[in-house]
């Protein structure tokens, strides 16, 4: 049986914006709020070049990737034509103004994608 975990309040997510949920393994999950106060959660990774969707522009029930403007449907995680591909979608429940995600999904889905690293490569100390 699956249980839900409170992640935040709906008001903690800006309208037409996002917040990220970090995980012990794998990439963060982006939680979005659109103009109608609908809440969506997808892996914070565009299927095209791995752009951070949490930094994209939310419109309707979609987000535009900040790197190449691919449009991802937040309801199913799939890009809109003519592009193809999907990012992992996560189940969301809103109850009494609280946003809930499933811990089981956070611990198991899309773990094959690692968080991006930026800057010079780390050197090993002697």
Short mmCIF file of C-alpha atoms in Angstrom, two decimals:
data_model
loop_
_atom_site.label_atom_id
_atom_site.label_comp_id
_atom_site.label_asym_id
_atom_site.label_seq_id
_atom_site.Cartn_x
_atom_site.Cartn_y
_atom_site.Cartn_z
CA UNK A 1 0.00 0.00 0.00
CA UNK A 2 1.35 3.39 -0.98
CA UNK A 3 1.42 6.28 1.41
CA UNK A 4 1.72 9.98 0.73
CA UNK A 5 4.20 12.41 2.25
CA UNK A 6 3.58 16.13 2.67
CA UNK A 7 6.23 18.03 0.70
CA UNK A 8 5.07 21.63 1.11
CA UNK A 9 2.04 23.90 1.01
CA UNK A 10 0.59 24.93 -2.35
CA UNK A 11 1.39 28.54 -1.39
CA UNK A 12 5.09 27.61 -1.06
CA UNK A 13 5.20 27.18 -4.85
CA UNK A 14 4.96 30.45 -6.80
CA UNK A 15 2.15 30.72 -9.35
CA UNK A 16 3.63 29.77 -12.75
CA UNK A 17 6.74 28.59 -10.93
CA UNK A 18 8.40 25.57 -9.41
CA UNK A 19 10.21 24.21 -6.39
CA UNK A 20 12.64 21.29 -6.33
CA UNK A 21 12.52 18.24 -4.10
CA UNK A 22 15.95 16.72 -3.55
CA UNK A 23 16.36 12.98 -3.30
CA UNK A 24 18.99 10.80 -1.64
CA UNK A 25 19.79 9.32 -5.07
CA UNK A 26 19.23 10.58 -8.57
CA UNK A 27 18.12 13.97 -9.80
CA UNK A 28 15.74 16.35 -8.08
CA UNK A 29 12.01 16.34 -8.73
CA UNK A 30 10.47 19.62 -9.93
CA UNK A 31 7.04 20.48 -8.48
CA UNK A 32 5.10 23.05 -10.56
CA UNK A 33 2.08 25.27 -9.94
CA UNK A 34 0.18 26.72 -12.87
CA UNK A 35 -2.20 29.70 -13.03
CA UNK A 36 -5.19 27.49 -12.06
CA UNK A 37 -3.33 26.26 -8.92
CA UNK A 38 -2.91 22.81 -10.44
CA UNK A 39 0.19 21.02 -9.12
CA UNK A 40 2.43 18.71 -11.16
CA UNK A 41 5.67 16.86 -10.46
CA UNK A 42 8.23 15.64 -13.00
CA UNK A 43 11.94 14.81 -12.96
CA UNK A 44 13.88 18.08 -13.16
CA UNK A 45 15.38 17.03 -16.49
CA UNK A 46 14.36 17.83 -20.05
CA UNK A 47 14.47 14.68 -22.22
CA UNK A 48 16.30 16.64 -24.93
CA UNK A 49 19.58 17.82 -23.39
CA UNK A 50 18.86 17.47 -19.67
CA UNK A 51 17.93 21.10 -19.05
CA UNK A 52 16.59 22.00 -15.57
CA UNK A 53 12.83 22.16 -16.10
CA UNK A 54 12.35 23.85 -12.71
CA UNK A 55 13.93 26.94 -14.30
CA UNK A 56 11.57 26.88 -17.29
CA UNK A 57 8.54 28.99 -18.07
CA UNK A 58 5.18 27.50 -17.02
CA UNK A 59 2.18 28.12 -19.30
CA UNK A 60 -1.13 26.27 -19.19
CA UNK A 61 -0.24 22.70 -18.24
CA UNK A 62 3.22 22.84 -19.82
CA UNK A 63 6.73 24.05 -19.10
CA UNK A 64 9.23 25.32 -21.67
CA UNK A 65 12.74 24.01 -21.12
CA UNK A 66 15.11 26.95 -20.47
CA UNK A 67 17.82 25.53 -22.75
CA UNK A 68 16.08 24.91 -26.08
CA UNK A 69 12.41 25.80 -25.50
CA UNK A 70 11.10 22.24 -25.79
CA UNK A 71 7.56 22.16 -24.37
CA UNK A 72 6.87 19.42 -21.83
CA UNK A 73 3.32 18.51 -20.88
CA UNK A 74 3.31 18.48 -17.08
CA UNK A 75 0.38 16.07 -16.87
CA UNK A 76 2.26 13.20 -18.52
CA UNK A 77 5.88 14.38 -18.77
CA UNK A 78 5.98 14.06 -22.56
CA UNK A 79 7.17 16.74 -24.99
CA UNK A 80 4.81 18.30 -27.49
CA UNK A 81 5.18 17.62 -31.22
CA UNK A 82 7.16 17.96 -33.36
CA UNK A 83 9.71 16.98 -30.67
CA UNK A 84 9.62 13.54 -29.07
CA UNK A 85 10.52 12.12 -25.67
CA UNK A 86 9.33 12.11 -22.08
CA UNK A 87 10.64 12.84 -18.63
CA UNK A 88 9.56 10.89 -15.55
CA UNK A 89 6.23 11.98 -14.08
CA UNK A 90 5.56 11.64 -10.33
CA UNK A 91 2.18 11.23 -8.62
CA UNK A 92 0.87 14.29 -6.78
CA UNK A 93 -1.98 14.76 -4.34
CA UNK A 94 -3.21 18.06 -2.94
CA UNK A 95 -5.20 17.90 0.27
CA UNK A 96 -6.18 20.85 2.49
CA UNK A 97 -3.57 23.04 0.77
CA UNK A 98 -0.76 20.53 1.28
CA UNK A 99 1.19 19.02 -1.63
CA UNK A 100 1.91 15.31 -1.23
CA UNK A 101 4.30 13.03 -3.15
CA UNK A 102 4.79 9.28 -2.78
CA UNK A 103 8.06 8.37 -0.96
CA UNK A 104 8.16 5.05 -2.82
CA UNK A 105 8.25 6.85 -6.18
CA UNK A 106 10.86 9.34 -4.96
CA UNK A 107 13.09 6.45 -3.85
CA UNK A 108 12.72 4.31 -6.97
CA UNK A 109 11.84 6.21 -10.16
CA UNK A 110 14.38 7.57 -12.69
CA UNK A 111 17.42 6.94 -10.50
CA UNK A 112 19.56 6.30 -13.58
CA UNK A 113 19.84 10.06 -14.20
CA UNK A 114 22.51 11.73 -12.06
CA UNK A 115 22.48 15.40 -11.05
CA UNK A 116 24.48 17.61 -13.43
CA UNK A 117 27.83 18.94 -12.34
CA UNK A 118 29.17 22.31 -13.34
CA UNK A 119 32.59 23.88 -13.20
CA UNK A 120 36.04 22.36 -13.42
CA UNK A 121 36.49 18.68 -12.70
CA UNK A 122 37.29 17.92 -9.06
CA UNK A 123 40.82 16.79 -8.33
CA UNK A 124 41.55 13.95 -5.97
CA UNK A 125 43.74 14.89 -3.02
CA UNK A 126 46.84 12.80 -2.33
#
